[in-house]
Coordinates of C-alpha atoms in Angstrom, one line a residue:
M75 CA -105.0 -3.5 -40.4
P76 CA -103.2 -4.6 -37.0
S77 CA -105.4 -4.5 -34.1
P78 CA -105.7 -2.6 -31.1
P79 CA -102.9 -4.5 -27.9
E80 CA -105.4 -5.8 -25.4
E81 CA -105.1 -4.8 -22.1
G82 CA -104.3 -7.5 -20.5
T83 CA -100.8 -7.8 -22.0
Q84 CA -99.8 -4.4 -21.4
P85 CA -97.7 -3.7 -18.5
K86 CA -99.8 -2.6 -15.0
T87 CA -98.6 1.4 -13.5
D88 CA -98.7 1.8 -9.8
S89 CA -101.4 4.2 -9.6
G90 CA -100.8 7.7 -8.5
S91 CA -97.0 7.6 -9.6
G92 CA -96.1 9.9 -12.3
P93 CA -93.0 11.2 -13.4
G94 CA -92.0 12.9 -10.4
Q95 CA -92.9 10.0 -7.5
T96 CA -90.6 6.9 -6.6
S97 CA -92.2 3.4 -6.8
E98 CA -91.6 1.1 -3.3
R99 CA -89.6 -0.9 -5.5
D100 CA -87.1 2.0 -5.8
T101 CA -87.6 3.2 -2.2
N102 CA -86.7 -0.7 -0.4
Q103 CA -83.6 -2.3 -2.9
P104 CA -81.4 -4.1 -0.1
P105 CA -77.7 -1.7 0.6
P106 CA -74.5 -2.6 -1.1
P107 CA -72.7 -5.6 0.4
T108 CA -69.9 -3.9 3.3
A109 CA -65.9 -5.2 2.7
Q110 CA -66.5 -7.3 6.2
S111 CA -69.3 -9.4 3.9
Q112 CA -67.3 -9.7 1.2
P113 CA -65.2 -13.4 0.6
P114 CA -61.4 -13.3 1.0
Q115 CA -61.5 -13.6 -2.5
A116 CA -63.5 -10.7 -3.8
Q117 CA -60.8 -8.6 -1.4
T118 CA -57.9 -9.6 -2.7
Q119 CA -58.9 -8.9 -5.8
T120 CA -60.3 -5.3 -5.4
Q121 CA -57.7 -4.5 -3.4
P122 CA -54.9 -2.6 -4.9
Y123 CA -51.4 -3.1 -5.3
P124 CA -49.0 -0.5 -4.5
P125 CA -45.8 0.1 -7.4
V126 CA -43.4 -2.0 -8.0
M127 CA -40.3 -0.9 -7.6
G128 CA -36.7 -2.4 -8.2
Y129 CA -35.7 -5.2 -10.8
P130 CA -38.1 -7.0 -12.6
G131 CA -38.6 -10.6 -10.7
Y132 CA -37.5 -8.8 -7.8
S133 CA -39.9 -9.5 -4.7
Q134 CA -40.3 -7.0 -2.3
D135 CA -40.4 -10.1 0.1
P136 CA -35.9 -10.4 1.4
Y137 CA -36.0 -13.9 2.3
S138 CA -37.5 -15.7 -1.2
N139 CA -35.0 -14.2 -3.5
Y140 CA -32.5 -16.4 -1.7
P141 CA -32.1 -19.8 -2.8
N142 CA -32.2 -22.3 -0.1
V143 CA -28.1 -23.5 -0.2
P144 CA -26.5 -25.7 2.3
Y145 CA -23.9 -23.7 5.3
N146 CA -20.8 -22.5 4.2
H147 CA -21.6 -21.9 0.7
Q148 CA -20.1 -18.5 -1.2
Q149 CA -23.2 -17.1 -1.9
Y150 CA -22.7 -13.9 -3.5
A151 CA -25.8 -11.3 -3.5
Y152 CA -25.4 -10.1 -6.9
A153 CA -26.3 -11.4 -10.1
Q154 CA -23.0 -12.6 -11.1
A155 CA -20.0 -13.1 -8.9
P156 CA -17.7 -10.1 -8.5
P157 CA -15.2 -9.4 -11.3
A158 CA -11.3 -10.6 -10.4
S159 CA -8.7 -8.3 -9.2
Y160 CA -7.2 -6.0 -11.5
Y161 CA -4.0 -7.1 -10.7
G162 CA -4.2 -10.8 -9.8
S163 CA -4.8 -13.7 -12.6
S164 CA -8.0 -14.3 -14.3
Y165 CA -7.1 -18.3 -14.0
P166 CA -7.6 -20.4 -11.4
A167 CA -5.2 -21.8 -8.9
Q168 CA -3.0 -24.8 -9.7
Q169 CA -1.7 -27.1 -7.5
N170 CA 1.9 -28.4 -8.3
P171 CA 1.4 -32.5 -9.3
V172 CA 3.2 -34.5 -7.0
Y173 CA 5.7 -36.9 -9.0
Q174 CA 5.7 -39.8 -6.9
R175 CA 9.8 -42.3 -7.5
P176 CA 8.5 -45.6 -8.4
A177 CA 9.8 -48.4 -6.0
P178 CA 13.1 -49.5 -7.6
S179 CA 13.2 -52.9 -9.1
G180 CA 14.7 -56.0 -7.5
F181 CA 17.1 -56.0 -10.2
F182 CA 18.2 -52.8 -10.0
R183 CA 18.6 -53.0 -6.2
G184 CA 20.7 -56.2 -6.6
I185 CA 23.5 -54.4 -8.9
L186 CA 23.5 -51.0 -6.2
T187 CA 24.3 -53.8 -2.9
G188 CA 26.5 -55.5 -5.6
L189 CA 28.6 -51.8 -6.2
I190 CA 28.3 -50.7 -2.7
V191 CA 29.5 -54.9 -1.9
L192 CA 32.8 -54.1 -4.4
V193 CA 33.8 -51.1 -3.3
V194 CA 34.2 -52.2 0.6
L195 CA 35.9 -55.1 -0.8
L196 CA 38.3 -53.1 -2.5
C197 CA 39.0 -50.4 0.2
I198 CA 39.2 -53.2 2.7
S199 CA 41.8 -54.7 0.4
T200 CA 43.9 -51.5 0.1
T201 CA 43.9 -50.7 3.9
I202 CA 45.1 -54.4 4.8
T203 CA 48.0 -54.0 1.5
W204 CA 49.0 -50.5 2.9
L205 CA 49.2 -52.2 6.4
V206 CA 51.1 -55.0 5.3
L207 CA 53.5 -52.8 2.8
R208 CA 54.0 -49.5 4.9
P209 CA 55.0 -47.6 2.6
Q210 CA 57.7 -45.1 3.4
I211 CA 58.5 -41.7 2.0
P212 CA 61.9 -41.5 0.5
V213 CA 64.8 -39.0 1.5
F214 CA 66.5 -36.6 -0.5
S215 CA 70.1 -35.0 0.8
V216 CA 72.3 -32.3 -1.6
T217 CA 75.7 -33.9 -1.8
S218 CA 77.0 -31.3 -4.2
F219 CA 75.9 -27.9 -5.1
S220 CA 77.7 -25.1 -7.4
V221 CA 77.4 -22.1 -9.7
S222 CA 79.1 -21.1 -12.7
N223 CA 79.6 -18.1 -15.0
F224 CA 77.6 -15.8 -12.3
N225 CA 77.4 -12.4 -14.4
L226 CA 75.5 -9.5 -12.5
T227 CA 77.2 -6.8 -15.1
G228 CA 75.2 -7.4 -18.2
P229 CA 72.5 -6.4 -19.6
V230 CA 70.7 -10.1 -19.1
F231 CA 71.4 -11.9 -15.9
S232 CA 73.1 -15.3 -16.7
A233 CA 74.2 -17.8 -14.6
Q234 CA 74.8 -22.0 -14.3
W235 CA 74.1 -24.3 -11.0
T236 CA 75.3 -27.1 -10.6
A237 CA 72.8 -29.7 -8.1
N238 CA 73.7 -33.3 -7.2
L239 CA 71.5 -35.2 -5.0
T240 CA 70.8 -39.0 -3.8
V241 CA 67.5 -40.8 -3.6
E242 CA 67.4 -43.1 -1.0
N243 CA 64.3 -46.2 -0.8
P244 CA 63.6 -46.6 2.9
N245 CA 61.1 -49.2 1.9
T246 CA 61.2 -53.2 2.0
K247 CA 58.8 -54.2 0.1
L248 CA 58.2 -51.4 -2.2
N249 CA 60.8 -50.3 -5.2
G250 CA 60.5 -46.7 -5.4
Y251 CA 59.6 -45.0 -9.3
F252 CA 60.5 -41.2 -9.8
D253 CA 59.2 -40.5 -13.4
R254 CA 59.5 -37.0 -13.1
I255 CA 61.7 -34.6 -11.6
Q256 CA 61.5 -30.8 -11.5
A257 CA 63.6 -29.0 -10.0
F258 CA 64.2 -24.9 -9.2
I259 CA 66.4 -22.5 -8.3
Y260 CA 65.5 -19.5 -6.0
N261 CA 67.1 -16.6 -4.1
Q262 CA 66.1 -15.2 -0.8
N263 CA 66.3 -11.2 -0.9
A264 CA 66.4 -9.2 1.5
I265 CA 63.3 -8.9 2.8
G266 CA 62.4 -13.0 3.2
E267 CA 61.0 -13.2 -0.4
D268 CA 62.1 -15.3 -3.5
D269 CA 63.0 -14.3 -6.5
F270 CA 62.5 -17.5 -9.5
L271 CA 65.7 -17.5 -11.2
A272 CA 66.1 -20.9 -13.3
M273 CA 64.1 -24.7 -13.6
A274 CA 65.3 -27.7 -15.6
F275 CA 64.2 -31.4 -15.4
F276 CA 66.0 -34.5 -13.9
Q277 CA 66.4 -37.4 -15.6
P278 CA 64.0 -40.2 -14.5
V279 CA 65.1 -43.1 -11.6
S280 CA 63.6 -45.6 -10.0
V281 CA 65.4 -47.0 -6.7
E282 CA 65.1 -50.7 -5.1
T283 CA 64.1 -51.1 -2.3
K284 CA 66.7 -50.3 0.9
K285 CA 68.6 -48.7 -1.8
S286 CA 69.7 -45.3 -3.2
A287 CA 70.6 -43.6 -6.4
S288 CA 71.8 -40.7 -7.5
I289 CA 70.7 -38.0 -9.2
G290 CA 72.1 -34.4 -11.1
E291 CA 71.4 -32.0 -13.5
T292 CA 72.6 -28.1 -14.7
L293 CA 70.2 -25.7 -14.0
T294 CA 71.2 -22.4 -16.4
A295 CA 69.5 -18.5 -16.4
G296 CA 69.7 -16.1 -19.1
G297 CA 69.0 -18.9 -21.7
K298 CA 65.9 -18.7 -24.4
E299 CA 63.9 -21.3 -23.1
Q300 CA 64.1 -19.4 -19.0
P301 CA 62.0 -16.9 -18.3
K302 CA 64.1 -13.2 -18.0
V303 CA 64.9 -12.6 -14.3
P304 CA 64.3 -8.5 -13.6
S305 CA 67.0 -5.6 -13.2
W306 CA 65.8 -5.1 -9.9
V307 CA 66.7 -9.1 -8.6
G308 CA 70.3 -9.1 -10.3
E309 CA 70.8 -5.5 -8.2
E310 CA 69.8 -7.1 -5.1
M311 CA 71.9 -10.6 -5.7
K312 CA 74.8 -8.0 -6.8
K313 CA 74.6 -6.5 -3.3
E314 CA 75.4 -9.8 -2.1
R315 CA 78.0 -10.5 -4.0
D316 CA 80.0 -8.1 -2.6
T317 CA 79.7 -9.9 0.8
G318 CA 82.0 -12.9 -1.1
M319 CA 78.8 -15.2 -0.2
V320 CA 74.9 -15.6 -2.1
S321 CA 72.4 -18.0 -0.5
F322 CA 70.2 -20.3 -2.8
D323 CA 67.6 -22.4 -3.0
L324 CA 67.0 -25.7 -4.6
R325 CA 63.2 -27.2 -4.4
M326 CA 62.1 -30.1 -6.4
L327 CA 58.0 -31.2 -7.7
V328 CA 59.0 -34.8 -7.5
W329 CA 56.0 -37.8 -9.5
V330 CA 56.6 -41.2 -7.4
T331 CA 54.9 -44.9 -8.0
F332 CA 55.9 -47.6 -5.3
K333 CA 55.4 -51.0 -6.9
T334 CA 55.8 -55.0 -5.8
D335 CA 55.2 -58.0 -7.6
G336 CA 51.2 -58.6 -7.8
W337 CA 50.6 -54.5 -6.5
S338 CA 51.0 -51.3 -7.0
A339 CA 49.9 -47.9 -5.4
R340 CA 48.7 -44.5 -7.5
E341 CA 51.5 -42.0 -7.7
R342 CA 51.9 -40.1 -5.3
G343 CA 53.4 -36.1 -5.7
L344 CA 56.0 -34.8 -3.4
K345 CA 57.4 -31.3 -2.7
V346 CA 61.4 -31.4 -1.3
F347 CA 62.8 -28.3 -0.5
C348 CA 66.5 -28.2 0.2
G349 CA 67.5 -24.3 1.3
K350 CA 70.6 -22.3 2.8
L351 CA 72.2 -23.4 0.0
K352 CA 75.1 -20.4 0.6
V353 CA 77.9 -20.2 -2.1
A354 CA 81.3 -19.2 -1.6
F355 CA 82.3 -17.6 -4.8
E356 CA 86.0 -17.6 -5.3
G357 CA 87.7 -13.3 -5.3
G358 CA 86.0 -11.8 -8.2
S359 CA 85.5 -14.5 -10.7
G360 CA 82.5 -15.8 -11.0
N361 CA 82.1 -19.4 -10.0
G362 CA 81.5 -20.5 -6.3
A363 CA 80.4 -23.9 -4.2
V364 CA 78.5 -25.1 -1.5
L365 CA 81.3 -26.3 1.2
L366 CA 79.3 -29.8 3.0
P367 CA 81.4 -31.9 4.8
K368 CA 78.2 -34.3 4.4
P369 CA 74.9 -34.4 2.3
L370 CA 72.1 -32.1 3.3
P371 CA 69.2 -33.2 4.3
C372 CA 66.1 -31.6 2.4
L373 CA 62.6 -31.3 3.5
V374 CA 59.7 -33.8 2.2
Y375 CA 56.4 -32.9 2.3
V376 CA 53.3 -35.6 0.5

């Protein structure tokens, strides 16, 4: 059977303490520490934080949210760059490549220099030859001009013109070769306009230095190979025919080449104009001729 607790092991109680009384230990407890006496770490831990507003990770300090960037660096206030313009291109601008022409090689420069020298020499030699030879324009003159079968009463106008000319070569060192000679007959109406009547080619001819040659051809109107003359042109010539005289113009296109021993000039075109060839008709017939006491010179244009 257990023995009763010993007196020395029991806690001692203060005398006079009862259920309704407080002990001196309870009344002499130290006061709680104030906020000023607490360490800073305790203050920080016990200080309540205000509720966080905004995006997560966004500090309330406005200067702590921007990274350290260099001066004049483009920085956006948002987390990503603003979108591209609706009408603009989303691709970055590309610079046009600059083409650099390679420097010409020595071989190319040599060929170019040789060509330039050759052209200059040819020009100089041609100029010197031209000055030495001194080519002159040939002289054309009408020796006779006549009309036959001049018919204005039929449904189609018809007539024949016979033209004879002389070609003189005034050059002393160059021979003239007239490869093509094309002749045209015109009639000048009352208002000063030229009406085409007929066309033909003369035979080619060559003329030596200081000499002349005769050329001649017959031009026919109303043939199959000739253009049709309008009726109103025939009516105008009929009025002129009633006066006993009709005026015609003879025009020619001439291609000539001047040559000499070892030198030849390029082919040149000439325009020959023999105007105001007034044909006098014999009564009511369709035949007439130009009364020329001497050859009638023609105008030559280069």
